[in-house]
mmCIF file of C-alpha atoms and ligand atoms in Angstrom:
data_model
loop_
_atom_site.group_PDB
_atom_site.id
_atom_site.type_symbol
_atom_site.label_atom_id
_atom_site.label_comp_id
_atom_site.label_asym_id
_atom_site.label_seq_id
_atom_site.Cartn_x
_atom_site.Cartn_y
_atom_site.Cartn_z
ATOM 1 C CA UNK C 734 -103.062 80.417 -18.791
ATOM 2 C CA UNK C 735 -102.151 83.947 -17.746
ATOM 3 C CA UNK C 736 -104.462 86.798 -18.546
ATOM 4 C CA UNK C 737 -103.517 88.809 -21.639
ATOM 5 C CA UNK C 738 -103.651 92.576 -21.336
ATOM 6 C CA UNK C 739 -102.532 94.078 -24.612
ATOM 7 C CA UNK C 740 -101.650 97.751 -24.225
ATOM 8 C CA UNK C 741 -100.772 100.554 -26.643
ATOM 9 C CA UNK C 742 -97.007 100.805 -27.117
ATOM 10 C CA UNK C 743 -95.352 103.598 -25.161
ATOM 11 C CA UNK C 744 -93.438 105.859 -27.582
ATOM 12 C CA UNK C 745 -91.080 106.774 -24.755
ATOM 13 C CA UNK C 746 -90.189 103.104 -24.193
ATOM 14 C CA UNK C 747 -89.843 102.513 -27.932
ATOM 15 C CA UNK C 748 -87.424 105.442 -28.160
ATOM 16 C CA UNK C 749 -85.414 104.136 -25.188
ATOM 17 C CA UNK C 750 -85.016 100.633 -26.646
ATOM 18 C CA UNK C 751 -84.376 101.888 -30.190
ATOM 19 C CA UNK C 752 -81.602 104.080 -28.857
ATOM 20 C CA UNK C 753 -79.858 101.019 -27.412
ATOM 21 C CA UNK C 754 -80.332 98.875 -30.533
ATOM 22 C CA UNK C 755 -78.490 101.108 -32.997
ATOM 23 C CA UNK C 756 -75.165 100.444 -34.743
ATOM 24 C CA UNK C 757 -73.319 97.259 -33.891
ATOM 25 C CA UNK C 758 -75.173 96.746 -30.583
ATOM 26 C CA UNK C 759 -74.793 93.315 -29.051
ATOM 27 C CA UNK C 760 -78.270 91.891 -28.581
ATOM 28 C CA UNK C 761 -79.451 88.671 -26.998
ATOM 29 C CA UNK C 762 -82.916 87.641 -28.207
ATOM 30 C CA UNK C 763 -84.355 85.020 -25.881
ATOM 31 C CA UNK C 764 -87.463 83.671 -27.577
ATOM 32 C CA UNK C 765 -90.244 81.215 -26.754
ATOM 33 C CA UNK C 766 -93.348 79.730 -28.310
ATOM 34 C CA UNK C 767 -95.136 83.120 -28.364
ATOM 35 C CA UNK C 768 -92.932 84.506 -31.156
ATOM 36 C CA UNK C 769 -94.192 81.749 -33.477
ATOM 37 C CA UNK C 770 -97.855 82.071 -32.415
ATOM 38 C CA UNK C 771 -98.545 84.662 -35.137
ATOM 39 C CA UNK C 772 -97.196 82.152 -37.696
ATOM 40 C CA UNK C 773 -99.997 79.793 -36.639
ATOM 41 C CA UNK C 774 -97.869 77.529 -34.407
ATOM 42 C CA UNK C 775 -99.773 77.125 -31.124
ATOM 43 C CA UNK C 776 -98.040 77.599 -27.774
ATOM 44 C CA UNK C 777 -98.468 74.648 -25.424
ATOM 45 C CA UNK C 778 -100.447 76.497 -22.797
ATOM 46 C CA UNK C 779 -102.456 78.863 -24.962
ATOM 47 C CA UNK C 780 -105.771 78.127 -26.658
ATOM 48 C CA UNK C 781 -105.264 75.840 -29.669
ATOM 49 C CA UNK C 782 -102.238 74.171 -28.080
ATOM 50 C CA UNK C 783 -104.099 70.940 -27.390
ATOM 51 C CA UNK C 784 -103.866 68.065 -29.842
ATOM 52 C CA UNK C 785 -106.761 65.589 -29.985
ATOM 53 C CA UNK C 786 -107.722 66.700 -26.466
ATOM 54 C CA UNK C 787 -104.284 65.773 -25.176
ATOM 55 C CA UNK C 788 -102.119 68.033 -23.060
ATOM 56 C CA UNK C 789 -98.826 68.645 -24.901
ATOM 57 C CA UNK C 790 -96.972 68.971 -21.609
ATOM 58 C CA UNK C 791 -97.883 65.292 -20.971
ATOM 59 C CA UNK C 792 -96.912 64.174 -24.488
ATOM 60 C CA UNK C 793 -93.519 65.890 -24.455
ATOM 61 C CA UNK C 794 -92.072 63.508 -21.879
ATOM 62 C CA UNK C 795 -89.749 60.477 -21.909
ATOM 63 C CA UNK C 796 -92.521 58.483 -20.170
ATOM 64 C CA UNK C 797 -95.015 59.163 -22.981
ATOM 65 C CA UNK C 798 -92.431 58.029 -25.563
ATOM 66 C CA UNK C 799 -91.590 54.854 -23.604
ATOM 67 C CA UNK C 800 -95.315 54.040 -23.353
ATOM 68 C CA UNK C 801 -96.219 54.651 -26.985
ATOM 69 C CA UNK C 802 -93.491 55.910 -29.340
ATOM 70 C CA UNK C 803 -95.723 55.699 -32.433
ATOM 71 C CA UNK C 804 -98.297 57.976 -30.800
ATOM 72 C CA UNK C 805 -95.708 60.560 -29.766
ATOM 73 C CA UNK C 806 -94.246 60.469 -33.272
ATOM 74 C CA UNK C 807 -97.732 61.054 -34.720
ATOM 75 C CA UNK C 808 -97.888 64.269 -32.711
ATOM 76 C CA UNK C 809 -94.391 65.304 -33.881
ATOM 77 C CA UNK C 810 -95.395 64.579 -37.485
ATOM 78 C CA UNK C 811 -98.387 66.857 -37.010
ATOM 79 C CA UNK C 812 -96.097 69.580 -35.609
ATOM 80 C CA UNK C 813 -93.554 69.108 -38.421
ATOM 81 C CA UNK C 814 -96.398 69.544 -40.898
ATOM 82 C CA UNK C 815 -97.594 72.744 -39.198
ATOM 83 C CA UNK C 816 -94.091 74.230 -39.159
ATOM 84 C CA UNK C 817 -93.304 73.192 -42.747
ATOM 85 C CA UNK C 818 -96.455 74.983 -43.932
ATOM 86 C CA UNK C 819 -95.868 78.083 -41.763
ATOM 87 C CA UNK C 820 -93.944 81.222 -42.654
ATOM 88 C CA UNK C 821 -91.831 83.426 -40.387
ATOM 89 C CA UNK C 822 -93.826 86.429 -39.173
ATOM 90 C CA UNK C 823 -92.948 90.091 -38.691
ATOM 91 C CA UNK C 824 -91.403 89.331 -35.270
ATOM 92 C CA UNK C 825 -88.911 86.760 -36.627
ATOM 93 C CA UNK C 826 -88.245 89.094 -39.549
ATOM 94 C CA UNK C 827 -87.493 92.081 -37.325
ATOM 95 C CA UNK C 828 -84.756 90.145 -35.479
ATOM 96 C CA UNK C 829 -83.205 89.130 -38.805
ATOM 97 C CA UNK C 830 -83.462 92.736 -40.035
ATOM 98 C CA UNK C 831 -81.756 94.005 -36.878
ATOM 99 C CA UNK C 832 -78.829 91.695 -37.614
ATOM 100 C CA UNK C 833 -78.775 92.750 -41.274
ATOM 101 C CA UNK C 834 -78.600 96.381 -40.117
ATOM 102 C CA UNK C 835 -75.304 95.657 -38.307
ATOM 103 C CA UNK C 836 -76.257 94.560 -34.797
ATOM 104 C CA UNK C 837 -74.530 91.501 -33.319
ATOM 105 C CA UNK C 838 -77.581 89.372 -32.524
ATOM 106 C CA UNK C 839 -77.593 85.975 -30.858
ATOM 107 C CA UNK C 840 -81.027 84.327 -30.956
ATOM 108 C CA UNK C 841 -81.373 81.787 -28.135
ATOM 109 C CA UNK C 842 -84.712 80.135 -28.707
ATOM 110 C CA UNK C 843 -86.719 77.586 -26.737
ATOM 111 C CA UNK C 844 -88.565 76.853 -29.964
ATOM 112 C CA UNK C 845 -88.059 73.660 -31.900
ATOM 113 C CA UNK C 846 -89.212 75.221 -35.173
ATOM 114 C CA UNK C 847 -86.860 76.771 -37.747
ATOM 115 C CA UNK C 848 -88.679 80.058 -38.326
ATOM 116 C CA UNK C 849 -85.804 82.246 -37.047
ATOM 117 C CA UNK C 850 -83.402 80.642 -39.536
ATOM 118 C CA UNK C 851 -85.933 80.924 -42.354
ATOM 119 C CA UNK C 852 -86.409 84.636 -41.580
ATOM 120 C CA UNK C 853 -82.642 85.078 -42.086
ATOM 121 C CA UNK C 854 -81.185 85.116 -38.560
ATOM 122 C CA UNK C 855 -77.648 83.799 -38.874
ATOM 123 C CA UNK C 856 -76.773 83.002 -35.260
ATOM 124 C CA UNK C 857 -79.475 80.858 -33.663
ATOM 125 C CA UNK C 858 -79.119 78.340 -30.835
ATOM 126 C CA UNK C 859 -81.930 75.953 -29.925
ATOM 127 C CA UNK C 860 -82.012 75.467 -26.157
ATOM 128 C CA UNK C 861 -84.671 72.737 -26.463
ATOM 129 C CA UNK C 862 -83.492 71.074 -29.685
ATOM 130 C CA UNK C 863 -85.109 70.918 -33.102
ATOM 131 C CA UNK C 864 -88.106 69.264 -34.752
ATOM 132 C CA UNK C 865 -85.825 68.564 -37.711
ATOM 133 C CA UNK C 866 -83.287 66.423 -35.864
ATOM 134 C CA UNK C 867 -83.580 62.858 -34.537
ATOM 135 C CA UNK C 868 -81.581 60.887 -31.981
ATOM 136 C CA UNK C 869 -81.188 57.126 -31.746
ATOM 137 C CA UNK C 870 -82.455 55.628 -28.481
ATOM 138 C CA UNK C 871 -79.893 52.811 -28.917
ATOM 139 C CA UNK C 872 -76.551 54.199 -30.091
ATOM 140 C CA UNK C 873 -77.271 57.883 -29.352
ATOM 141 C CA UNK C 874 -76.323 59.109 -32.838
ATOM 142 C CA UNK C 875 -78.030 62.414 -33.726
ATOM 143 C CA UNK C 876 -78.758 63.420 -37.310
ATOM 144 C CA UNK C 877 -80.749 65.958 -39.325
ATOM 145 C CA UNK C 878 -84.026 64.518 -40.602
ATOM 146 C CA UNK C 879 -86.644 66.398 -42.613
ATOM 147 C CA UNK C 880 -88.743 63.368 -43.577
ATOM 148 C CA UNK C 881 -92.406 64.302 -43.740
ATOM 149 C CA UNK C 882 -94.606 62.332 -43.673
ATOM 150 C CA UNK C 883 -92.800 59.415 -42.049
ATOM 151 C CA UNK C 884 -92.982 56.028 -43.734
ATOM 152 C CA UNK C 885 -92.896 54.140 -40.439
ATOM 153 C CA UNK C 886 -93.627 55.155 -36.829
ATOM 154 C CA UNK C 887 -91.350 55.174 -34.942
ATOM 155 C CA UNK C 888 -88.568 55.529 -37.512
ATOM 156 C CA UNK C 889 -85.496 53.381 -36.809
ATOM 157 C CA UNK C 890 -81.754 53.969 -36.792
ATOM 158 C CA UNK C 891 -79.982 53.081 -40.055
ATOM 159 C CA UNK C 892 -76.927 52.038 -38.072
ATOM 160 C CA UNK C 893 -78.230 49.981 -35.117
ATOM 161 C CA UNK C 894 -81.964 49.508 -35.828
ATOM 162 C CA UNK C 895 -83.201 50.999 -32.503
ATOM 163 C CA UNK C 896 -86.139 53.455 -32.515
ATOM 164 C CA UNK C 897 -85.320 57.083 -33.256
ATOM 165 C CA UNK C 898 -86.773 59.877 -31.129
ATOM 166 C CA UNK C 899 -87.134 63.577 -31.871
ATOM 167 C CA UNK C 900 -83.929 65.381 -30.770
ATOM 168 C CA UNK C 901 -85.832 67.747 -28.522
ATOM 169 C CA UNK C 902 -85.651 68.315 -24.782
ATOM 170 C CA UNK C 903 -88.700 66.870 -23.094
ATOM 171 C CA UNK C 904 -90.075 67.923 -19.726
ATOM 172 C CA UNK C 905 -87.850 66.535 -16.979
ATOM 173 C CA UNK C 906 -84.807 66.055 -19.234
ATOM 174 C CA UNK C 907 -81.385 67.684 -18.995
ATOM 175 C CA UNK C 908 -80.495 70.480 -21.403
ATOM 176 C CA UNK C 909 -77.775 70.061 -24.017
ATOM 177 C CA UNK C 910 -74.751 72.039 -22.866
ATOM 178 C CA UNK C 911 -73.593 73.630 -26.115
ATOM 179 C CA UNK C 912 -76.442 76.196 -26.595
ATOM 180 C CA UNK C 913 -76.009 77.343 -22.985
ATOM 181 C CA UNK C 914 -72.251 77.719 -23.324
ATOM 182 C CA UNK C 915 -72.750 79.674 -26.559
ATOM 183 C CA UNK C 916 -75.013 82.097 -24.657
ATOM 184 C CA UNK C 917 -72.478 82.357 -21.846
ATOM 185 C CA UNK C 918 -69.643 83.115 -24.286
ATOM 186 C CA UNK C 919 -71.772 85.727 -26.041
ATOM 187 C CA UNK C 920 -72.648 87.462 -22.768
ATOM 188 C CA UNK C 921 -69.006 87.464 -21.690
ATOM 189 C CA UNK C 922 -68.526 90.090 -24.436
ATOM 190 C CA UNK C 923 -71.264 92.277 -22.876
ATOM 191 C CA UNK C 924 -74.735 93.053 -24.223
ATOM 192 C CA UNK C 925 -76.672 96.256 -24.813
ATOM 193 C CA UNK C 926 -80.148 94.728 -24.890
ATOM 194 C CA UNK C 927 -81.806 91.435 -23.996
ATOM 195 C CA UNK C 928 -85.125 90.992 -25.802
ATOM 196 C CA UNK C 929 -87.193 88.359 -23.998
ATOM 197 C CA UNK C 930 -89.971 87.518 -26.412
ATOM 198 C CA UNK C 931 -92.971 85.192 -26.151
ATOM 199 C CA UNK C 932 -91.915 83.117 -23.187
ATOM 200 C CA UNK C 933 -93.524 82.721 -19.804
ATOM 201 C CA UNK C 934 -90.006 82.209 -18.402
ATOM 202 C CA UNK C 935 -91.327 79.403 -16.210
ATOM 203 C CA UNK C 936 -88.026 77.522 -16.377
ATOM 204 C CA UNK C 937 -85.397 78.727 -13.906
ATOM 205 C CA UNK C 938 -82.611 78.498 -16.484
ATOM 206 C CA UNK C 939 -84.454 80.912 -18.795
ATOM 207 C CA UNK C 940 -84.750 83.455 -15.986
ATOM 208 C CA UNK C 941 -81.057 82.858 -15.195
ATOM 209 C CA UNK C 942 -80.053 83.654 -18.799
ATOM 210 C CA UNK C 943 -82.077 86.881 -18.703
ATOM 211 C CA UNK C 944 -80.525 87.899 -15.389
ATOM 212 C CA UNK C 945 -77.024 87.070 -16.674
ATOM 213 C CA UNK C 946 -77.716 89.349 -19.660
ATOM 214 C CA UNK C 947 -78.703 92.102 -17.271
ATOM 215 C CA UNK C 948 -75.495 91.644 -15.291
ATOM 216 C CA UNK C 949 -73.629 91.848 -18.620
ATOM 217 C CA UNK C 950 -75.061 95.356 -18.980
ATOM 218 C CA UNK C 951 -78.186 94.677 -21.037
ATOM 219 C CA UNK C 952 -81.412 96.623 -20.838
ATOM 220 C CA UNK C 953 -83.939 93.851 -20.120
ATOM 221 C CA UNK C 954 -86.899 94.197 -22.469
ATOM 222 C CA UNK C 955 -89.902 91.917 -22.321
ATOM 223 C CA UNK C 956 -92.290 91.464 -25.249
ATOM 224 C CA UNK C 957 -95.388 89.533 -24.266
ATOM 225 C CA UNK C 958 -99.148 90.284 -24.202
ATOM 226 C CA UNK C 959 -99.250 88.816 -20.671
ATOM 227 C CA UNK C 960 -97.232 89.281 -17.483
ATOM 228 C CA UNK C 961 -94.516 86.672 -16.983
ATOM 229 C CA UNK C 962 -92.171 85.452 -14.277
ATOM 230 C CA UNK C 963 -89.612 87.978 -15.587
ATOM 231 C CA UNK C 964 -91.883 91.020 -15.503
ATOM 232 C CA UNK C 965 -90.685 92.221 -12.083
ATOM 233 C CA UNK C 966 -87.063 92.223 -13.318
ATOM 234 C CA UNK C 967 -87.719 93.811 -16.725
ATOM 235 C CA UNK C 968 -86.569 97.386 -17.409
ATOM 236 C CA UNK C 969 -89.247 97.717 -20.078
ATOM 237 C CA UNK C 970 -92.320 95.550 -20.755
ATOM 238 C CA UNK C 971 -94.296 95.792 -23.976
ATOM 239 C CA UNK C 972 -97.747 94.230 -23.552
ATOM 240 C CA UNK C 973 -98.461 93.289 -27.124
ATOM 241 C CA UNK C 974 -97.624 90.684 -29.762
ATOM 242 C CA UNK C 975 -94.103 90.199 -31.139
ATOM 243 C CA UNK C 976 -95.271 90.943 -34.699
ATOM 244 C CA UNK C 977 -96.334 94.443 -33.652
ATOM 245 C CA UNK C 978 -93.617 95.274 -31.114
ATOM 246 C CA UNK C 979 -90.367 94.017 -32.654
ATOM 247 C CA UNK C 980 -90.637 95.879 -35.994
ATOM 248 C CA UNK C 981 -91.425 99.073 -34.034
ATOM 249 C CA UNK C 982 -88.132 98.714 -32.118
ATOM 250 C CA UNK C 983 -85.902 98.644 -35.192
ATOM 251 C CA UNK C 984 -83.663 101.694 -35.353
ATOM 252 C CA UNK C 985 -84.625 104.071 -38.157
ATOM 253 C CA UNK C 986 -82.377 103.864 -41.218
ATOM 254 C CA UNK C 987 -80.265 106.961 -41.728
HETATM 255 P P1 NAD H 2217 -93.989 79.508 -23.237
HETATM 256 O O1 NAD H 2217 -93.261 79.782 -22.005
HETATM 257 O O2 NAD H 2217 -93.187 79.400 -24.459
HETATM 258 O O3 NAD H 2217 -95.262 80.555 -23.345
HETATM 259 C C1 NAD H 2217 -95.716 81.180 -24.473
HETATM 260 C C2 NAD H 2217 -95.759 82.681 -24.172
HETATM 261 O O4 NAD H 2217 -96.014 83.379 -25.379
HETATM 262 C C3 NAD H 2217 -96.842 83.126 -23.186
HETATM 263 O O5 NAD H 2217 -96.246 83.902 -22.174
HETATM 264 C C4 NAD H 2217 -97.799 83.998 -24.029
HETATM 265 O O6 NAD H 2217 -98.355 85.077 -23.280
HETATM 266 C C5 NAD H 2217 -96.847 84.506 -25.081
HETATM 267 N N1 NAD H 2217 -97.457 84.939 -26.343
HETATM 268 C C6 NAD H 2217 -98.587 84.500 -26.940
HETATM 269 N N2 NAD H 2217 -98.784 85.126 -28.123
HETATM 270 C C7 NAD H 2217 -97.729 85.990 -28.275
HETATM 271 C C8 NAD H 2217 -97.357 86.899 -29.291
HETATM 272 N N3 NAD H 2217 -98.080 87.069 -30.393
HETATM 273 N N4 NAD H 2217 -96.210 87.617 -29.119
HETATM 274 C C9 NAD H 2217 -95.460 87.474 -27.998
HETATM 275 N N5 NAD H 2217 -95.772 86.610 -27.008
HETATM 276 C C10 NAD H 2217 -96.892 85.865 -27.149
HETATM 277 O O7 NAD H 2217 -94.730 78.203 -22.945
HETATM 278 P P2 NAD H 2217 -95.334 77.077 -23.824
HETATM 279 O O8 NAD H 2217 -96.008 77.620 -25.009
HETATM 280 O O9 NAD H 2217 -96.128 76.284 -22.873
HETATM 281 O O10 NAD H 2217 -94.049 76.218 -24.292
HETATM 282 C C11 NAD H 2217 -93.367 75.275 -23.486
HETATM 283 C C12 NAD H 2217 -92.165 74.746 -24.257
HETATM 284 O O11 NAD H 2217 -92.535 74.187 -25.510
HETATM 285 C C13 NAD H 2217 -91.165 75.823 -24.611
HETATM 286 O O12 NAD H 2217 -89.911 75.258 -24.755
HETATM 287 C C14 NAD H 2217 -91.646 76.240 -25.956
HETATM 288 O O13 NAD H 2217 -90.764 77.030 -26.662
HETATM 289 C C15 NAD H 2217 -91.931 74.877 -26.572
HETATM 290 N N6 NAD H 2217 -92.850 75.067 -27.706
HETATM 291 C C16 NAD H 2217 -92.266 75.395 -28.893
HETATM 292 C C17 NAD H 2217 -93.059 75.718 -29.969
HETATM 293 C C18 NAD H 2217 -92.381 76.094 -31.263
HETATM 294 O O14 NAD H 2217 -91.291 75.599 -31.550
HETATM 295 N N7 NAD H 2217 -92.969 76.994 -32.042
HETATM 296 C C19 NAD H 2217 -94.460 75.691 -29.843
HETATM 297 C C20 NAD H 2217 -95.021 75.319 -28.612
HETATM 298 C C21 NAD H 2217 -94.192 75.017 -27.542
#
């Protein structure tokens, strides 16, 4: 885990970002596990991310599911329970408030929770899928599923009887194309700001999205208590939690 170095927010940087976020600014918010940390949902690599002494990055794999689908589902049930009991925090809320104030905000999240939607963000794409969707390992059909707790592990497909899996992207798997094309279409219209919040940006495609936003004209703003792979490219870095930083960036109401 990278070392956290929280720092007081620079008023000059806040003023700079606020100035770009006013009116109908087009804003890409690229979020990761860190934005939900203050809602009590652990990141995988941070403290508290381990489940029964198991490394989540080893559980979130096709191999783990092939070996023991019931066990992997038990972990997803635990995560569904955590998310169902959690509330959006001030960081999620600030992005929804920015949209309500007139900005054109696309939230592209790596998170599989639904806290952005529950805060009121209206345009959210899930790059890594959703905890609340399942996909059949036999016929491939994908459906919404909010069952909690499950009656049987693994649950099975009502159409073909094969085991269902969580419709999330596991380590080593290909990304679904539609969230990425939505981001591409959004950036084709230009962007004033890209807010990169709570992600280590370890995946190359996340760094590519941020760099594409920059080429589309966006000020690249990082919100993270720790340095990340994107820090060298960021125009502004705020070294604090999303719940403190994002509300401070909202333009003042006139
Ligand atoms: P990550 O890249 O998402 O890293 C989490 C980042 O959040 C770290 O850089 C950390 O410094 C930062 N952070 C911690 N507290 C923060 C705060 N209060 N405000 C802002 N930033 C904060 O890596 P990961 O956690 O290992 O996740 C790997 C994958 O699993 C990603 O796809 C991730 O989104 C997914 N995941 C999703 C959830 C969820 O849906 N809530 C939870 C865990 C993991």
